[in-house]
mmCIF file of C-alpha atoms (C1' of nucleotides) in Angstrom:
data_model
loop_
_atom_site.group_PDB
_atom_site.id
_atom_site.type_symbol
_atom_site.label_atom_id
_atom_site.label_comp_id
_atom_site.label_asym_id
_atom_site.label_seq_id
_atom_site.Cartn_x
_atom_site.Cartn_y
_atom_site.Cartn_z
ATOM 1 C CA MET A 3 220.980 179.862 66.400
ATOM 2 C CA GLY A 4 220.052 176.592 64.853
ATOM 3 C CA ARG A 5 220.033 173.890 67.384
ATOM 4 C CA HIS A 6 219.778 170.484 65.944
ATOM 5 C CA PRO A 7 217.368 168.199 67.684
ATOM 6 C CA CYS A 8 218.823 165.634 69.967
ATOM 7 C CA CYS A 9 216.931 162.813 68.333
ATOM 8 C CA ASP A 10 217.821 163.381 64.725
ATOM 9 C CA LYS A 11 220.254 160.534 64.608
ATOM 10 C CA ILE A 12 219.392 157.655 62.391
ATOM 11 C CA GLY A 13 218.853 154.452 64.256
ATOM 12 C CA ILE A 14 217.370 156.056 67.298
ATOM 13 C CA LYS A 15 214.698 153.863 68.689
ATOM 14 C CA LYS A 16 211.327 155.281 69.533
ATOM 15 C CA GLY A 17 208.221 154.020 71.150
ATOM 16 C CA PRO A 18 207.643 152.127 74.343
ATOM 17 C CA TRP A 19 210.557 151.143 76.461
ATOM 18 C CA THR A 20 211.274 147.492 76.980
ATOM 19 C CA PRO A 21 212.102 146.082 80.393
ATOM 20 C CA GLU A 22 215.600 145.386 79.149
ATOM 21 C CA GLU A 23 216.092 149.015 78.319
ATOM 22 C CA ASP A 24 214.676 150.035 81.651
ATOM 23 C CA ILE A 25 217.064 147.805 83.464
ATOM 24 C CA ILE A 26 219.989 149.063 81.517
ATOM 25 C CA LEU A 27 219.038 152.625 82.176
ATOM 26 C CA VAL A 28 218.404 152.156 85.854
ATOM 27 C CA SER A 29 221.594 150.212 86.189
ATOM 28 C CA TYR A 30 223.523 152.987 84.595
ATOM 29 C CA ILE A 31 221.943 155.667 86.716
ATOM 30 C CA GLN A 32 222.534 153.582 89.764
ATOM 31 C CA GLN A 33 226.206 153.849 89.079
ATOM 32 C CA HIS A 34 226.569 157.280 87.620
ATOM 33 C CA GLY A 35 223.626 159.176 88.917
ATOM 34 C CA PRO A 36 221.020 161.016 86.939
ATOM 35 C CA GLY A 37 222.244 163.779 84.759
ATOM 36 C CA ASN A 38 224.634 164.085 81.882
ATOM 37 C CA TRP A 39 221.959 162.521 79.766
ATOM 38 C CA ARG A 40 223.882 163.169 76.630
ATOM 39 C CA SER A 41 226.307 160.467 77.508
ATOM 40 C CA VAL A 42 223.762 157.941 78.637
ATOM 41 C CA PRO A 43 222.911 156.448 75.243
ATOM 42 C CA THR A 44 226.519 156.101 74.231
ATOM 43 C CA ASN A 45 227.639 154.700 77.547
ATOM 44 C CA THR A 46 224.835 152.230 77.854
ATOM 45 C CA GLY A 47 224.421 151.291 74.264
ATOM 46 C CA LEU A 48 220.803 152.184 74.414
ATOM 47 C CA LEU A 49 219.429 153.135 71.059
ATOM 48 C CA ARG A 50 217.568 156.015 72.554
ATOM 49 C CA CYS A 51 218.137 159.692 72.505
ATOM 50 C CA SER A 52 219.245 161.387 75.666
ATOM 51 C CA LYS A 53 215.973 163.106 76.039
ATOM 52 C CA SER A 54 214.087 159.893 75.885
ATOM 53 C CA CYS A 55 216.330 158.448 78.576
ATOM 54 C CA ARG A 56 215.788 161.394 80.818
ATOM 55 C CA LEU A 57 212.064 161.293 80.300
ATOM 56 C CA ARG A 58 211.881 157.614 80.978
ATOM 57 C CA TRP A 59 213.775 158.109 84.175
ATOM 58 C CA THR A 60 211.876 161.094 85.441
ATOM 59 C CA ASN A 61 208.444 159.862 84.492
ATOM 60 C CA TYR A 62 208.690 156.210 85.210
ATOM 61 C CA LEU A 63 211.831 154.835 86.751
ATOM 62 C CA ARG A 64 212.729 157.553 89.163
ATOM 63 C CA PRO A 65 212.427 156.587 92.800
ATOM 64 C CA GLY A 66 209.459 157.764 94.729
ATOM 65 C CA ILE A 67 206.944 157.613 91.964
ATOM 66 C CA LYS A 68 203.535 156.435 92.876
ATOM 67 C CA ARG A 69 201.335 155.089 90.182
ATOM 68 C CA GLY A 70 197.771 154.067 89.971
ATOM 69 C CA ASN A 71 194.628 155.780 91.020
ATOM 70 C CA PHE A 72 194.703 159.257 92.372
ATOM 71 C CA SER A 73 193.245 159.638 95.779
ATOM 72 C CA ASP A 74 190.441 162.003 96.472
ATOM 73 C CA HIS A 75 192.847 164.255 98.233
ATOM 74 C CA GLU A 76 195.263 164.264 95.358
ATOM 75 C CA GLU A 77 192.449 165.123 93.014
ATOM 76 C CA LYS A 78 191.529 168.093 95.068
ATOM 77 C CA MET A 79 195.102 169.173 95.305
ATOM 78 C CA ILE A 80 195.396 169.061 91.550
ATOM 79 C CA ILE A 81 192.173 170.903 90.977
ATOM 80 C CA HIS A 82 193.164 173.516 93.417
ATOM 81 C CA LEU A 83 196.688 173.922 92.195
ATOM 82 C CA GLN A 84 195.614 174.000 88.600
ATOM 83 C CA ALA A 85 193.271 176.798 89.450
ATOM 84 C CA LEU A 86 196.041 178.556 91.244
ATOM 85 C CA LEU A 87 198.936 177.938 88.920
ATOM 86 C CA GLY A 88 197.363 177.119 85.604
ATOM 87 C CA ASN A 89 198.823 174.381 83.467
ATOM 88 C CA ARG A 90 202.169 174.491 85.144
ATOM 89 C CA TRP A 91 202.329 170.838 85.703
ATOM 90 C CA ALA A 92 205.837 170.722 87.023
ATOM 91 C CA ALA A 93 204.956 173.231 89.667
ATOM 92 C CA ILE A 94 201.823 171.347 90.522
ATOM 93 C CA ALA A 95 203.729 168.109 90.647
ATOM 94 C CA SER A 96 206.103 169.594 93.140
ATOM 95 C CA TYR A 97 203.275 169.620 95.623
ATOM 96 C CA LEU A 98 202.446 166.020 94.961
ATOM 97 C CA PRO A 99 205.816 164.470 95.583
ATOM 98 C CA GLN A 100 204.948 161.034 94.366
ATOM 99 C CA ARG A 101 203.366 162.053 91.114
ATOM 100 C CA THR A 102 205.051 163.129 87.945
ATOM 101 C CA ASP A 103 204.018 166.183 86.035
ATOM 102 C CA ASN A 104 203.170 163.964 83.129
ATOM 103 C CA ASP A 105 200.913 161.873 85.287
ATOM 104 C CA ILE A 106 199.168 164.868 86.673
ATOM 105 C CA LYS A 107 198.804 166.377 83.275
ATOM 106 C CA ASN A 108 197.305 163.199 81.919
ATOM 107 C CA TYR A 109 195.013 162.864 84.837
ATOM 108 C CA TRP A 110 193.871 166.396 84.463
ATOM 109 C CA ASN A 111 193.233 166.066 80.770
ATOM 110 C CA THR A 112 191.487 162.743 80.953
ATOM 111 C CA HIS A 113 189.582 162.983 84.193
ATOM 112 C CA LEU A 114 189.458 166.229 86.019
ATOM 113 C CA LYS A 115 188.985 168.576 83.134
ATOM 114 C CA LYS A 116 185.975 166.711 81.957
ATOM 115 C CA ARG A 117 184.584 166.348 85.386
ATOM 116 C CA LEU A 118 184.941 170.009 86.128
ATOM 117 C CA LYS A 119 183.454 170.898 82.817
ATOM 118 C CA LYS A 120 180.489 168.737 83.570
ATOM 119 C CA LEU A 121 180.221 170.203 86.973
ATOM 120 C CA GLN A 122 180.457 173.658 85.565
ATOM 121 C CA THR A 123 177.782 173.118 82.981
ATOM 122 C CA GLY A 124 175.691 171.707 85.728
ATOM 123 C CA ILE A 125 175.809 174.955 87.564
ATOM 124 C CA GLU A 126 175.979 176.982 84.414
ATOM 125 C CA GLY A 127 174.239 180.272 84.278
ATOM 126 C CA ASN A 128 175.556 181.849 87.368
ATOM 127 C CA SER A 129 179.061 182.265 86.153
ATOM 128 C CA GLY A 130 180.942 184.160 83.591
ATOM 129 C CA HIS A 131 184.081 182.178 84.068
ATOM 130 C CA ASP A 132 186.509 181.873 81.337
ATOM 131 C CA ASP A 133 187.370 178.286 80.826
ATOM 132 C CA GLN A 134 191.106 178.433 81.241
ATOM 133 C CA ASP A 135 191.687 174.917 80.118
ATOM 134 C CA GLY A 136 189.038 173.299 82.099
ATOM 135 C CA GLY A 137 188.162 176.451 83.867
ATOM 136 C CA SER A 138 187.964 175.881 87.530
ATOM 137 C CA PHE A 139 188.992 179.186 88.872
ATOM 138 C CA PRO A 140 186.157 181.551 89.291
ATOM 139 C CA SER A 141 188.060 184.762 89.253
ATOM 140 C CA SER A 142 190.250 184.119 86.299
ATOM 141 C CA GLN A 143 190.121 186.681 83.598
ATOM 142 C CA PRO A 144 191.688 187.027 80.229
ATOM 143 C CA LYS A 145 195.303 187.598 80.914
ATOM 144 C CA GLY A 146 198.548 186.975 79.186
ATOM 145 C CA GLN A 147 200.316 183.893 80.303
ATOM 146 C CA TRP A 148 203.248 185.761 81.680
ATOM 147 C CA GLU A 149 201.118 188.238 83.452
ATOM 148 C CA ARG A 150 199.185 185.472 85.012
ATOM 149 C CA ARG A 151 202.270 183.645 86.082
ATOM 150 C CA LEU A 152 203.746 186.739 87.478
ATOM 151 C CA GLN A 153 200.643 187.434 89.426
ATOM 152 C CA THR A 154 200.618 183.963 90.838
ATOM 153 C CA ASP A 155 204.241 184.105 91.773
ATOM 154 C CA ILE A 156 203.921 187.428 93.421
ATOM 155 C CA HIS A 157 201.017 186.129 95.361
ATOM 156 C CA MET A 158 202.905 183.077 96.471
ATOM 157 C CA ALA A 159 205.942 185.069 97.362
ATOM 158 C CA LYS A 160 203.765 187.311 99.448
ATOM 159 C CA GLN A 161 202.315 184.373 101.183
ATOM 160 C CA ALA A 162 205.681 182.871 101.840
ATOM 161 C CA LEU A 163 207.042 186.113 103.111
ATOM 162 C CA CYS A 164 204.060 186.666 105.291
ATOM 163 C CA GLU A 165 204.456 183.193 106.614
ATOM 164 C CA ALA A 166 208.082 183.706 107.396
ATOM 165 C CA LEU A 167 207.435 186.948 109.171
ATOM 166 C CA SER A 168 204.318 186.129 111.035
ATOM 167 C CA LEU A 169 205.084 182.722 112.334
ATOM 168 C CA ASP A 170 207.868 181.519 114.441
ATOM 169 C CA ASN A 171 209.281 178.075 113.941
ATOM 170 C CA LYS A 172 206.349 176.223 115.193
ATOM 171 C CA PRO A 173 207.249 172.585 114.881
ATOM 172 C CA THR A 174 204.890 170.778 112.678
ATOM 173 C CA GLN A 175 204.049 167.149 112.464
ATOM 174 C CA PHE A 176 204.091 165.895 108.991
ATOM 175 C CA PRO A 177 202.865 162.635 107.706
ATOM 176 C CA SER A 178 205.347 160.243 106.275
ATOM 177 C CA LEU A 179 206.497 160.675 102.769
ATOM 178 C CA HIS A 180 204.358 157.852 101.647
ATOM 179 C CA ALA A 181 201.274 159.684 102.609
ATOM 180 C CA ASP A 182 199.599 161.253 99.657
ATOM 181 C CA HIS A 183 199.109 164.613 101.167
ATOM 182 C CA SER A 184 202.437 166.244 101.617
ATOM 183 C CA LYS A 185 202.283 169.919 102.120
ATOM 184 C CA PRO A 186 204.695 172.356 100.694
ATOM 185 C CA SER A 187 207.264 173.810 102.938
ATOM 186 C CA ILE A 188 208.041 177.452 102.906
ATOM 187 C CA ASN A 189 211.227 176.656 101.114
ATOM 188 C CA SER A 190 209.418 175.011 98.312
ATOM 189 C CA PHE A 191 207.139 177.949 98.041
ATOM 190 C CA ILE A 192 209.944 180.379 97.914
ATOM 191 C CA ASN A 193 211.629 178.319 95.303
ATOM 192 C CA ASN A 194 208.491 177.692 93.475
ATOM 193 C CA PRO A 195 207.725 177.932 90.665
ATOM 194 C CA TYR A 196 210.561 179.126 88.573
ATOM 195 C CA THR A 197 213.416 177.906 90.610
ATOM 196 C CA MET A 198 211.723 174.776 91.718
ATOM 197 C CA ALA A 199 213.090 172.586 89.034
ATOM 198 C CA LYS A 200 216.558 173.754 89.687
ATOM 199 C CA THR A 201 216.375 173.111 93.352
ATOM 200 C CA ARG A 202 215.170 169.602 92.963
ATOM 201 C CA SER A 203 218.593 168.202 92.939
ATOM 202 C CA LEU A 204 219.475 170.068 96.058
ATOM 203 C CA ALA A 205 216.631 168.907 98.154
ATOM 204 C CA PRO A 206 217.502 165.726 99.950
ATOM 205 C CA TYR A 207 215.017 163.029 99.401
ATOM 206 C CA GLN A 208 213.662 160.722 101.960
ATOM 207 C CA SER A 209 215.515 157.508 101.963
ATOM 208 C CA SER A 210 212.335 155.558 101.793
ATOM 209 C CA SER A 211 211.948 156.614 98.223
ATOM 210 C CA TYR A 212 214.216 153.825 97.280
ATOM 211 C CA ALA A 213 211.495 151.362 97.973
ATOM 212 C CA SER A 214 209.359 152.871 95.346
ATOM 213 C CA SER A 215 212.119 152.566 92.892
ATOM 214 C CA ALA A 216 212.503 148.929 93.629
ATOM 215 C CA ASP A 217 208.815 148.656 93.258
ATOM 216 C CA ASN A 218 208.998 150.207 89.865
ATOM 217 C CA ILE A 219 211.571 147.782 88.736
ATOM 218 C CA ALA A 220 209.771 144.870 90.267
ATOM 219 C CA ARG A 221 206.650 145.917 88.516
ATOM 220 C CA LEU A 222 208.267 146.188 85.177
ATOM 221 C CA LEU A 223 209.886 142.854 85.617
ATOM 222 C CA GLU A 224 206.608 141.382 86.576
ATOM 223 C CA ASN A 225 204.958 142.814 83.527
ATOM 224 C CA TRP A 226 207.809 141.646 81.474
ATOM 225 C CA LYS A 227 207.405 138.103 82.643
ATOM 226 C CA LYS A 228 203.702 138.310 82.155
ATOM 227 C CA LYS A 229 203.832 139.716 78.707
ATOM 228 C CA SER A 230 206.680 137.769 77.278
ATOM 229 C CA PRO A 231 207.645 134.516 78.903
ATOM 230 C CA ASN A 232 210.429 134.208 76.412
ATOM 231 C CA SER A 233 211.672 137.655 76.976
ATOM 232 C CA SER A 234 214.867 136.409 78.467
ATOM 233 C CA ALA A 235 215.858 135.428 75.014
ATOM 234 C CA GLN A 236 215.508 138.933 73.786
ATOM 235 C CA THR A 237 218.692 140.769 73.324
ATOM 236 C CA ASN A 238 219.695 144.268 72.753
ATOM 237 C CA SER A 239 221.682 144.342 69.623
ATOM 238 C CA ASP A 240 224.384 146.568 70.931
ATOM 239 C CA PHE A 241 224.359 145.999 74.589
ATOM 240 C CA VAL A 242 223.419 143.146 76.787
ATOM 241 C CA HIS A 243 223.274 143.891 80.394
ATOM 242 C CA PRO A 244 224.205 141.081 82.715
ATOM 243 C CA THR A 245 220.858 141.237 84.366
ATOM 244 C CA THR A 246 218.978 141.143 81.167
ATOM 245 C CA THR A 247 218.947 137.428 80.755
ATOM 246 C CA THR A 248 218.312 136.638 84.332
ATOM 247 C CA ALA A 249 216.114 139.422 85.456
ATOM 248 C CA GLY A 250 213.147 138.400 87.476
ATOM 249 C CA SER A 251 213.821 134.946 88.589
ATOM 250 C CA SER A 252 217.430 134.384 89.341
ATOM 251 C CA SER A 253 218.652 137.890 89.266
ATOM 252 C CA SER A 254 218.586 138.156 92.988
ATOM 253 C CA THR A 255 221.764 136.273 93.338
ATOM 254 C CA ASP A 256 223.118 136.313 89.886
ATOM 255 C CA GLN A 257 226.080 138.502 89.366
ATOM 256 C CA GLY A 258 227.197 137.614 85.963
ATOM 257 C CA PRO A 259 230.060 139.326 84.245
ATOM 258 C CA ALA A 260 229.364 142.918 83.610
ATOM 259 C CA SER A 261 230.293 144.264 80.274
ATOM 260 C CA THR A 262 229.799 147.926 80.818
ATOM 261 C CA THR A 263 228.674 147.766 84.404
ATOM 262 C CA PRO A 264 231.491 146.583 86.534
ATOM 263 C CA ASP A 265 229.818 147.532 89.730
ATOM 264 C CA HIS A 266 227.137 145.193 90.954
ATOM 265 C CA ALA A 267 225.664 147.489 93.436
ATOM 266 C CA PHE A 268 222.605 147.732 91.361
ATOM 267 C CA ASP A 269 222.058 144.022 91.353
ATOM 268 C CA HIS A 270 222.305 143.906 95.060
ATOM 269 C CA SER A 271 220.218 146.850 95.858
ATOM 270 C CA PHE A 272 217.494 146.192 93.413
ATOM 271 C CA PHE A 273 217.274 142.571 92.691
ATOM 272 C CA SER A 274 218.170 141.171 95.969
ATOM 273 C CA LEU A 275 215.055 142.869 97.129
ATOM 274 C CA ASN A 276 213.090 140.903 94.678
ATOM 275 C CA SER A 277 214.290 137.616 95.893
ATOM 276 C CA SER A 278 211.414 135.483 96.947
ATOM 277 C CA ASN A 279 208.305 137.341 96.177
ATOM 278 C CA SER A 280 207.345 140.009 93.767
ATOM 279 C CA ASP A 281 206.001 142.444 96.263
ATOM 280 C CA VAL A 282 209.112 144.299 97.123
ATOM 281 C CA SER A 283 207.359 147.473 97.898
ATOM 282 C CA GLN A 284 206.349 146.109 101.219
ATOM 283 C CA SER A 285 209.652 144.725 102.198
ATOM 284 C CA VAL A 286 211.985 147.485 101.226
ATOM 285 C CA SER A 287 212.008 150.688 103.074
ATOM 286 C CA VAL A 288 214.086 152.952 105.164
ATOM 287 C CA ASP A 289 215.949 150.122 106.764
ATOM 288 C CA GLU A 290 216.909 148.788 103.441
ATOM 289 C CA THR A 291 218.157 152.058 102.147
ATOM 290 C CA ALA A 292 220.034 152.645 105.307
ATOM 291 C CA ASN A 293 222.341 149.920 104.155
ATOM 292 C CA LEU A 294 223.157 151.684 100.987
ATOM 293 C CA THR A 295 226.471 153.242 100.544
ATOM 294 C CA PRO A 296 226.546 157.000 100.599
ATOM 295 C CA ASP A 297 226.876 156.957 96.872
ATOM 296 C CA GLN A 298 223.904 154.780 96.465
ATOM 297 C CA THR A 299 221.755 156.836 98.700
ATOM 298 C CA SER A 300 222.811 160.093 97.290
ATOM 299 C CA LEU A 301 222.104 158.814 93.885
ATOM 300 C CA PHE A 302 218.470 158.483 94.652
ATOM 301 C CA GLN A 303 218.407 161.700 96.446
ATOM 302 C CA ASP A 304 219.523 163.472 93.405
ATOM 303 C CA GLU A 305 216.827 163.867 90.934
ATOM 304 C CA THR A 306 213.714 163.889 92.937
ATOM 305 C CA LYS A 307 211.009 166.216 93.909
ATOM 306 C CA PRO A 308 211.881 168.854 96.385
ATOM 307 C CA ASN A 309 211.628 167.716 99.875
ATOM 308 C CA LEU A 310 208.348 169.065 100.921
ATOM 309 C CA MET A 311 208.860 167.942 104.442
ATOM 310 C CA GLU A 312 211.846 170.113 104.698
ATOM 311 C CA GLY A 313 211.514 173.049 106.978
ATOM 312 C CA SER A 314 208.980 173.396 109.633
ATOM 313 C CA LYS A 315 206.356 175.569 108.137
ATOM 314 C CA VAL A 316 203.701 175.271 105.601
ATOM 315 C CA VAL A 317 202.191 177.906 103.505
ATOM 316 C CA PRO A 318 199.019 179.693 104.376
ATOM 317 C CA LEU A 319 196.049 178.646 102.450
ATOM 318 C CA THR A 320 193.495 180.761 100.819
ATOM 319 C CA LEU A 321 189.822 180.386 101.371
ATOM 320 C CA LEU A 322 189.622 178.404 98.222
ATOM 321 C CA GLU A 323 192.252 176.082 99.504
ATOM 322 C CA LYS A 324 190.421 175.747 102.714
ATOM 323 C CA TRP A 325 187.331 174.843 100.863
ATOM 324 C CA LEU A 326 189.158 172.304 98.829
ATOM 325 C CA PHE A 327 190.876 170.760 101.741
ATOM 326 C CA GLU A 328 188.125 170.695 104.216
ATOM 327 C CA ASP A 329 186.715 167.568 102.797
ATOM 328 C CA ALA A 330 190.075 165.916 102.877
ATOM 329 C CA ALA A 331 190.533 166.999 106.437
ATOM 330 C CA ALA A 332 187.728 164.748 107.428
ATOM 331 C CA THR A 333 189.497 161.777 106.016
ATOM 332 C CA HIS A 334 193.107 162.631 106.555
ATOM 333 C CA GLY A 335 192.928 164.172 109.933
ATOM 334 C CA HIS A 336 195.411 166.336 111.599
ATOM 335 C CA GLU A 337 197.865 167.117 108.855
ATOM 336 C CA ASP A 338 195.323 169.128 107.003
ATOM 337 C CA LEU A 339 194.347 170.987 110.052
ATOM 338 C CA ILE A 340 197.820 172.365 110.087
ATOM 339 C CA ASN A 341 197.073 174.240 106.949
ATOM 340 C CA LEU A 342 193.751 175.424 108.124
ATOM 341 C CA SER A 343 195.209 176.873 111.204
ATOM 342 C CA LEU A 344 197.755 178.702 109.171
ATOM 343 C CA GLU A 345 195.067 179.996 106.968
ATOM 344 C CA GLU A 346 193.367 181.450 109.959
ATOM 345 C CA SER A 347 196.534 183.007 111.201
ATOM 346 C CA THR A 348 197.155 184.828 107.982
ATOM 347 C CA ALA A 349 193.674 185.522 106.794
ATOM 348 C CA GLY A 350 193.077 188.941 105.474
ATOM 349 C CA LEU A 351 196.658 189.879 105.176
ATOM 350 C CA PHE A 352 196.532 190.217 101.450
ATOM 351 C "C1'" DA B 26 182.473 137.428 67.566
ATOM 352 C "C1'" DA B 27 183.737 141.342 65.024
ATOM 353 C "C1'" DA B 28 183.905 146.186 64.240
ATOM 354 C "C1'" DC B 29 184.049 150.497 65.851
ATOM 355 C "C1'" DA B 30 184.480 154.243 69.333
ATOM 356 C "C1'" DA B 31 186.206 156.215 73.377
ATOM 357 C "C1'" DG B 32 189.405 156.423 77.068
ATOM 358 C "C1'" DC B 33 193.814 156.334 78.728
ATOM 359 C "C1'" DC B 34 198.647 157.086 79.160
ATOM 360 C "C1'" DA B 35 203.561 156.605 77.782
ATOM 361 C "C1'" DA B 36 206.343 158.850 74.878
ATOM 362 C "C1'" DC B 37 207.498 162.356 71.506
ATOM 363 C "C1'" DC B 38 208.164 167.088 69.906
ATOM 364 C "C1'" DG B 39 209.369 171.740 69.967
ATOM 365 C "C1'" DC B 40 210.290 175.633 72.559
ATOM 366 C "C1'" DA B 41 212.222 178.039 76.666
ATOM 367 C "C1'" DT B 42 215.631 178.587 79.854
ATOM 368 C "C1'" DG B 43 219.972 177.741 82.116
ATOM 369 C "C1'" DT B 44 224.905 176.667 81.756
ATOM 370 C "C1'" DT B 45 229.365 176.356 79.809
ATOM 371 C "C1'" DC B 46 233.037 177.788 77.093
ATOM 372 C "C1'" DA C 17 228.796 188.599 74.329
ATOM 373 C "C1'" DG C 18 227.060 185.007 72.181
ATOM 374 C "C1'" DA C 19 227.097 180.404 70.312
ATOM 375 C "C1'" DA C 20 226.569 175.695 71.524
ATOM 376 C "C1'" DC C 21 225.027 172.544 74.521
ATOM 377 C "C1'" DA C 22 222.057 170.520 78.336
ATOM 378 C "C1'" DT C 23 217.946 170.242 80.590
ATOM 379 C "C1'" DG C 24 213.110 171.288 81.801
ATOM 380 C "C1'" DC C 25 208.476 172.048 80.537
ATOM 381 C "C1'" DG C 26 203.916 171.761 78.434
ATOM 382 C "C1'" DG C 27 201.270 170.389 74.415
ATOM 383 C "C1'" DT C 28 200.317 166.742 71.487
ATOM 384 C "C1'" DT C 29 200.221 162.198 69.493
ATOM 385 C "C1'" DG C 30 200.032 157.267 68.735
ATOM 386 C "C1'" DG C 31 198.936 152.970 70.172
ATOM 387 C "C1'" DC C 32 197.001 149.942 73.450
ATOM 388 C "C1'" DT C 33 192.928 148.783 76.268
ATOM 389 C "C1'" DT C 34 188.259 148.768 77.315
ATOM 390 C "C1'" DG C 35 183.523 149.477 76.356
ATOM 391 C "C1'" DT C 36 179.665 149.563 73.163
ATOM 392 C "C1'" DT C 37 177.001 148.322 69.184
#
DNA sequence: AAACAAGCCAACCGCATGTTC
DNA sequence: AGAACATGCGGTTGGCTTGTT
């Protein structure tokens, strides 16, 4: 069944996204929600393929994305999860709610893989580990991908089931979403990994994620101003968003005529936040999003990571996990102890 | 200061899977 | 049932940045 690629159209733009394009895309999604990517290029006038739009949204513009350096804890999470799940970046990313799979993948390939390799060669001689793409899991053995996945999933399902059966609904204190060390809920484990992606849209997202989105936009605008002082003169040949010419400086109050975006909700919710200073990430948070209309809030609840805070349980950790987390426990305190205690409660069951 | 190399990461590509008709 | 379409995922690439010679 020959499927033609989505990007085979002539005139499709490739390469880095411009701030104008970002704004157009975010503006559109603000009004229509993520999804139906096929129609995005035609409705916005963006000279991008639908896939590119989706990718740009999920990897960069989507609310709740944290960028920049990975914390020590995040590193350990990645190392651990990679050992556990293999190169299933989406699944790994689901345990790091603020990171995209692409980010994690890049970070793994550029930092962690090398570091582990170095570490491994340092202690070489006492191991017969297969490398497994950076090889960090001692017990891995040559297995087919599917077999390996299946094994992992069965293991996780067992853990989840065990958790559900052995623990009552012990209320658990979780850190805020903005903490780096969210722990998976039992729901996410049950859903994970195969159904995880599908459940993303169902899991309500913390309202505070909106701040991060505003931050993303603010950042891109900032970069835009930095890189091209004359960028306001740039135009998109097919589509000029009302905010395009005023983004950054006067956009906070400007509500020029919308050509294809009659609703100005976006301008309010995003750019009004950027009014006097560039650091919106500090000023926008739950309170701000509380003022959003249901549509606006639900929009940014749509395509996000699963809500790892959801539910009241976390998944038992293996000894390896314990080892990986124990260092983080020293720095992050009580939330990690939650997992350790669960580990103890389920140790030896499997 | 220029040339080159290495690192990094955003974006692309192709395949797999799910959904709709 | 199966073709067409939509979306998700992981591997890879290209270009920009930074470091080194």
